[in-house]
Short mmCIF file of N, CA and C in Angstrom, two decimals:
data_model
loop_
_atom_site.label_atom_id
_atom_site.label_comp_id
_atom_site.label_asym_id
_atom_site.label_seq_id
_atom_site.Cartn_x
_atom_site.Cartn_y
_atom_site.Cartn_z
N SER A 1 -4.36 10.35 -8.77
CA SER A 1 -4.33 9.04 -8.16
C SER A 1 -3.14 8.24 -8.67
N GLY A 2 -2.82 8.28 -9.93
CA GLY A 2 -1.68 7.56 -10.46
C GLY A 2 -2.00 6.12 -10.79
N ASP A 3 -1.07 5.47 -11.42
CA ASP A 3 -1.20 4.07 -11.80
C ASP A 3 -0.09 3.28 -11.15
N LEU A 4 -0.27 1.97 -11.08
CA LEU A 4 0.72 1.06 -10.52
C LEU A 4 1.21 0.15 -11.64
N PHE A 5 2.51 0.17 -11.88
CA PHE A 5 3.12 -0.66 -12.92
C PHE A 5 4.13 -1.60 -12.29
N LYS A 6 4.37 -2.74 -12.96
CA LYS A 6 5.34 -3.73 -12.48
C LYS A 6 6.21 -4.18 -13.64
N SER A 7 7.51 -4.31 -13.35
CA SER A 7 8.46 -4.84 -14.32
C SER A 7 9.14 -6.06 -13.72
N THR A 8 9.30 -7.10 -14.51
CA THR A 8 10.00 -8.30 -14.05
C THR A 8 11.28 -8.54 -14.84
N ASP A 9 11.66 -7.55 -15.66
CA ASP A 9 12.87 -7.70 -16.48
C ASP A 9 13.80 -6.50 -16.36
N GLY A 10 13.88 -5.97 -15.15
CA GLY A 10 14.80 -4.86 -14.91
C GLY A 10 14.37 -3.54 -15.53
N GLY A 11 13.09 -3.40 -15.83
CA GLY A 11 12.59 -2.13 -16.35
C GLY A 11 12.51 -2.03 -17.87
N GLN A 12 12.80 -3.11 -18.57
CA GLN A 12 12.70 -3.06 -20.04
C GLN A 12 11.26 -3.03 -20.51
N THR A 13 10.39 -3.78 -19.82
CA THR A 13 8.97 -3.75 -20.13
C THR A 13 8.20 -3.58 -18.82
N TRP A 14 6.99 -3.03 -18.94
CA TRP A 14 6.17 -2.74 -17.76
C TRP A 14 4.75 -3.21 -18.01
N GLU A 15 4.13 -3.75 -16.94
CA GLU A 15 2.73 -4.18 -16.99
C GLU A 15 1.93 -3.30 -16.03
N ASN A 16 0.78 -2.80 -16.49
CA ASN A 16 -0.07 -1.97 -15.66
C ASN A 16 -0.86 -2.86 -14.70
N PHE A 17 -0.65 -2.66 -13.40
CA PHE A 17 -1.31 -3.44 -12.36
C PHE A 17 -2.42 -2.65 -11.66
N THR A 18 -2.74 -1.47 -12.15
CA THR A 18 -3.70 -0.59 -11.48
C THR A 18 -5.04 -1.28 -11.27
N LYS A 19 -5.52 -2.01 -12.26
CA LYS A 19 -6.84 -2.66 -12.15
C LYS A 19 -6.84 -3.82 -11.17
N LYS A 20 -5.68 -4.25 -10.71
CA LYS A 20 -5.61 -5.33 -9.73
C LYS A 20 -5.76 -4.80 -8.29
N LEU A 21 -5.68 -3.49 -8.13
CA LEU A 21 -5.85 -2.90 -6.80
C LEU A 21 -7.32 -2.96 -6.39
N PRO A 22 -7.61 -3.11 -5.09
CA PRO A 22 -8.99 -3.29 -4.64
C PRO A 22 -9.77 -1.99 -4.46
N PHE A 23 -9.51 -1.00 -5.30
CA PHE A 23 -10.31 0.22 -5.26
C PHE A 23 -10.44 0.77 -6.67
N ARG A 24 -11.46 1.59 -6.85
CA ARG A 24 -11.75 2.17 -8.16
C ARG A 24 -11.16 3.57 -8.25
N GLU A 25 -10.99 4.06 -9.44
CA GLU A 25 -10.48 5.42 -9.64
C GLU A 25 -11.38 6.44 -8.94
N SER A 26 -12.68 6.17 -8.89
CA SER A 26 -13.61 7.09 -8.25
C SER A 26 -13.42 7.16 -6.73
N ASP A 27 -12.65 6.21 -6.15
CA ASP A 27 -12.37 6.24 -4.72
C ASP A 27 -11.35 7.33 -4.36
N HIS A 28 -10.67 7.88 -5.36
CA HIS A 28 -9.65 8.91 -5.15
C HIS A 28 -8.58 8.43 -4.17
N ALA A 29 -8.16 7.19 -4.32
CA ALA A 29 -7.18 6.57 -3.43
C ALA A 29 -5.77 6.78 -3.98
N THR A 30 -5.24 7.96 -3.81
CA THR A 30 -3.90 8.29 -4.30
C THR A 30 -2.85 7.40 -3.65
N ILE A 31 -2.02 6.77 -4.47
CA ILE A 31 -0.94 5.92 -3.97
C ILE A 31 0.17 6.83 -3.43
N ARG A 32 0.55 6.63 -2.16
CA ARG A 32 1.57 7.47 -1.52
C ARG A 32 2.92 6.77 -1.38
N GLU A 33 2.92 5.47 -1.10
CA GLU A 33 4.17 4.74 -0.88
C GLU A 33 4.02 3.31 -1.38
N ILE A 34 5.12 2.75 -1.85
CA ILE A 34 5.20 1.34 -2.22
C ILE A 34 6.51 0.82 -1.63
N VAL A 35 6.43 -0.28 -0.87
CA VAL A 35 7.62 -0.87 -0.27
C VAL A 35 7.63 -2.35 -0.59
N VAL A 36 8.75 -2.84 -1.13
CA VAL A 36 8.93 -4.26 -1.40
C VAL A 36 9.70 -4.85 -0.22
N HIS A 37 9.22 -5.97 0.30
CA HIS A 37 9.88 -6.63 1.43
C HIS A 37 11.31 -6.99 1.01
N PRO A 38 12.32 -6.62 1.80
CA PRO A 38 13.71 -6.86 1.41
C PRO A 38 14.10 -8.33 1.33
N GLY A 39 13.36 -9.22 2.00
CA GLY A 39 13.69 -10.64 1.97
C GLY A 39 12.77 -11.46 1.08
N ASP A 40 11.75 -10.81 0.48
CA ASP A 40 10.76 -11.52 -0.33
C ASP A 40 10.18 -10.55 -1.35
N ALA A 41 10.71 -10.57 -2.56
CA ALA A 41 10.30 -9.61 -3.59
C ALA A 41 8.85 -9.77 -4.02
N GLN A 42 8.19 -10.86 -3.64
CA GLN A 42 6.79 -11.06 -3.98
C GLN A 42 5.85 -10.35 -2.99
N THR A 43 6.38 -9.94 -1.84
CA THR A 43 5.57 -9.26 -0.83
C THR A 43 5.75 -7.75 -0.97
N VAL A 44 4.64 -7.08 -1.25
CA VAL A 44 4.66 -5.65 -1.53
C VAL A 44 3.63 -4.96 -0.63
N TYR A 45 4.04 -3.85 -0.03
CA TYR A 45 3.17 -3.04 0.81
C TYR A 45 2.89 -1.74 0.07
N LEU A 46 1.63 -1.30 0.13
CA LEU A 46 1.22 -0.09 -0.58
C LEU A 46 0.39 0.76 0.36
N LEU A 47 0.66 2.05 0.38
CA LEU A 47 -0.10 3.01 1.18
C LEU A 47 -0.87 3.91 0.21
N ALA A 48 -2.19 3.95 0.38
CA ALA A 48 -3.02 4.76 -0.50
C ALA A 48 -4.03 5.54 0.33
N ASP A 49 -4.18 6.83 -0.01
CA ASP A 49 -5.18 7.66 0.66
C ASP A 49 -6.52 6.94 0.63
N ARG A 50 -7.24 7.07 1.71
CA ARG A 50 -8.57 6.51 1.89
C ARG A 50 -8.59 5.00 1.99
N ALA A 51 -7.71 4.28 1.29
CA ALA A 51 -7.71 2.81 1.32
C ALA A 51 -6.89 2.28 2.49
N GLY A 52 -5.86 3.00 2.90
CA GLY A 52 -4.99 2.56 3.99
C GLY A 52 -3.82 1.74 3.48
N VAL A 53 -3.38 0.79 4.31
CA VAL A 53 -2.23 -0.04 3.98
C VAL A 53 -2.73 -1.34 3.37
N LEU A 54 -2.20 -1.68 2.19
CA LEU A 54 -2.53 -2.91 1.50
C LEU A 54 -1.27 -3.76 1.39
N VAL A 55 -1.44 -5.08 1.30
CA VAL A 55 -0.30 -5.97 1.11
C VAL A 55 -0.64 -6.99 0.03
N SER A 56 0.35 -7.30 -0.78
CA SER A 56 0.25 -8.38 -1.75
C SER A 56 1.39 -9.34 -1.47
N GLN A 57 1.09 -10.62 -1.44
CA GLN A 57 2.13 -11.63 -1.21
C GLN A 57 2.42 -12.43 -2.47
N ASP A 58 1.86 -11.99 -3.59
CA ASP A 58 2.10 -12.68 -4.86
C ASP A 58 2.52 -11.71 -5.97
N GLY A 59 3.32 -10.72 -5.59
CA GLY A 59 3.86 -9.79 -6.57
C GLY A 59 2.87 -8.80 -7.15
N GLY A 60 1.75 -8.57 -6.47
CA GLY A 60 0.79 -7.58 -6.92
C GLY A 60 -0.43 -8.13 -7.63
N GLU A 61 -0.55 -9.44 -7.73
CA GLU A 61 -1.71 -10.03 -8.40
C GLU A 61 -2.99 -9.86 -7.56
N ARG A 62 -2.87 -10.08 -6.24
CA ARG A 62 -4.00 -9.93 -5.33
C ARG A 62 -3.56 -9.10 -4.14
N TRP A 63 -4.50 -8.30 -3.62
CA TRP A 63 -4.20 -7.39 -2.51
C TRP A 63 -5.20 -7.59 -1.39
N GLN A 64 -4.74 -7.41 -0.17
CA GLN A 64 -5.64 -7.40 0.99
C GLN A 64 -5.30 -6.20 1.85
N GLY A 65 -6.31 -5.66 2.50
CA GLY A 65 -6.10 -4.52 3.38
C GLY A 65 -5.54 -4.95 4.71
N LEU A 66 -4.51 -4.25 5.17
CA LEU A 66 -3.99 -4.47 6.52
C LEU A 66 -4.70 -3.58 7.52
N GLY A 67 -5.15 -2.44 7.05
CA GLY A 67 -5.89 -1.55 7.93
C GLY A 67 -5.64 -0.09 7.64
N LYS A 68 -6.37 0.73 8.40
CA LYS A 68 -6.23 2.18 8.36
C LYS A 68 -6.78 2.70 9.67
N PRO A 69 -6.48 3.94 10.01
CA PRO A 69 -6.97 4.48 11.28
C PRO A 69 -8.49 4.48 11.33
N SER A 70 -9.03 4.05 12.44
CA SER A 70 -10.49 3.98 12.56
C SER A 70 -11.12 5.35 12.84
N GLU A 71 -10.31 6.31 13.30
CA GLU A 71 -10.86 7.63 13.64
C GLU A 71 -11.18 8.48 12.42
N SER A 72 -10.62 8.15 11.27
CA SER A 72 -10.77 8.99 10.09
C SER A 72 -11.42 8.21 8.95
N ASP A 73 -12.49 8.74 8.39
CA ASP A 73 -13.16 8.08 7.27
C ASP A 73 -12.34 8.15 5.99
N TYR A 74 -11.70 9.29 5.75
CA TYR A 74 -10.95 9.50 4.52
C TYR A 74 -9.56 10.05 4.81
N PRO A 75 -8.69 9.23 5.41
CA PRO A 75 -7.36 9.75 5.77
C PRO A 75 -6.52 10.07 4.54
N ILE A 76 -5.76 11.16 4.66
CA ILE A 76 -4.78 11.54 3.65
C ILE A 76 -3.42 11.27 4.27
N PHE A 77 -2.66 10.36 3.67
CA PHE A 77 -1.39 9.94 4.24
C PHE A 77 -0.22 10.76 3.70
N THR A 78 0.84 10.82 4.50
CA THR A 78 2.02 11.58 4.10
C THR A 78 3.25 10.71 3.90
N ALA A 79 3.37 9.60 4.64
CA ALA A 79 4.55 8.74 4.53
C ALA A 79 4.28 7.42 5.24
N MET A 80 5.13 6.42 4.94
CA MET A 80 5.05 5.12 5.60
C MET A 80 6.45 4.63 5.90
N ALA A 81 6.66 4.15 7.12
CA ALA A 81 7.93 3.53 7.50
C ALA A 81 7.62 2.11 7.96
N ILE A 82 8.47 1.16 7.57
CA ILE A 82 8.25 -0.24 7.91
C ILE A 82 9.51 -0.84 8.51
N THR A 83 9.34 -1.61 9.58
CA THR A 83 10.41 -2.47 10.08
C THR A 83 9.92 -3.90 9.97
N PHE A 84 10.83 -4.81 9.64
CA PHE A 84 10.43 -6.20 9.43
C PHE A 84 10.93 -7.14 10.52
N ASP A 85 11.89 -6.69 11.32
CA ASP A 85 12.50 -7.57 12.31
C ASP A 85 12.56 -6.85 13.64
N PRO A 86 12.09 -7.38 14.71
CA PRO A 86 11.71 -8.78 14.92
C PRO A 86 10.29 -9.10 14.44
N GLN A 87 9.44 -8.10 14.24
CA GLN A 87 8.11 -8.34 13.69
C GLN A 87 7.74 -7.17 12.78
N LEU A 88 6.79 -7.41 11.90
CA LEU A 88 6.33 -6.36 10.99
C LEU A 88 5.66 -5.24 11.78
N THR A 89 6.17 -4.02 11.63
CA THR A 89 5.57 -2.84 12.23
C THR A 89 5.56 -1.74 11.17
N LEU A 90 4.39 -1.14 10.96
CA LEU A 90 4.25 -0.03 10.03
C LEU A 90 3.80 1.20 10.79
N VAL A 91 4.36 2.33 10.44
CA VAL A 91 3.91 3.61 10.98
C VAL A 91 3.65 4.51 9.78
N VAL A 92 2.44 5.07 9.74
CA VAL A 92 2.09 5.96 8.64
C VAL A 92 1.75 7.34 9.18
N GLY A 93 2.18 8.35 8.46
CA GLY A 93 1.83 9.72 8.81
C GLY A 93 0.51 10.09 8.17
N ILE A 94 -0.31 10.83 8.92
CA ILE A 94 -1.63 11.24 8.44
C ILE A 94 -1.71 12.76 8.48
N GLU A 95 -2.03 13.32 7.34
CA GLU A 95 -2.10 14.78 7.22
C GLU A 95 -3.04 15.37 8.28
N ARG A 96 -2.54 16.34 9.04
CA ARG A 96 -3.27 17.07 10.08
C ARG A 96 -3.84 16.19 11.19
N GLU A 97 -3.39 14.92 11.29
CA GLU A 97 -3.93 14.03 12.32
C GLU A 97 -2.86 13.29 13.11
N GLY A 98 -1.60 13.36 12.72
CA GLY A 98 -0.56 12.64 13.45
C GLY A 98 -0.10 11.39 12.74
N ALA A 99 -0.17 10.25 13.44
CA ALA A 99 0.34 9.00 12.88
C ALA A 99 -0.55 7.84 13.31
N TRP A 100 -0.39 6.72 12.61
CA TRP A 100 -1.10 5.49 12.91
C TRP A 100 -0.10 4.35 12.82
N ARG A 101 -0.23 3.38 13.72
CA ARG A 101 0.73 2.27 13.79
C ARG A 101 0.00 0.95 13.63
N TYR A 102 0.62 0.05 12.85
CA TYR A 102 0.13 -1.32 12.68
C TYR A 102 1.25 -2.26 13.04
N THR A 103 0.96 -3.26 13.89
CA THR A 103 1.94 -4.27 14.25
C THR A 103 1.32 -5.64 14.00
N ALA A 104 2.05 -6.49 13.27
CA ALA A 104 1.56 -7.84 12.99
C ALA A 104 1.58 -8.65 14.28
N ASP A 105 0.58 -9.47 14.44
CA ASP A 105 0.49 -10.33 15.64
C ASP A 105 1.30 -11.59 15.47
#
């Protein structure tokens, strides 16, 4: 599953943010991708197996789910691509199932 760490000093020190994620180790929610918004370093997108796409708008302190495919109870993801302009669009690859797309309204 791995852990999530954050550095605010160019990598000299690191803080473990794993316990701030909205899932437990027993959920087996392996982190697959982390993307920081290019225009706002406080906005972070995270893709995790079974949990789906999560977003934090405060640098990882709090997370909310953006969604996951409704057809699969326990999706295993392979990759995430994000475009921010003209609107937020995420496309995630799902092992043996194809892809899932999220577009902000």
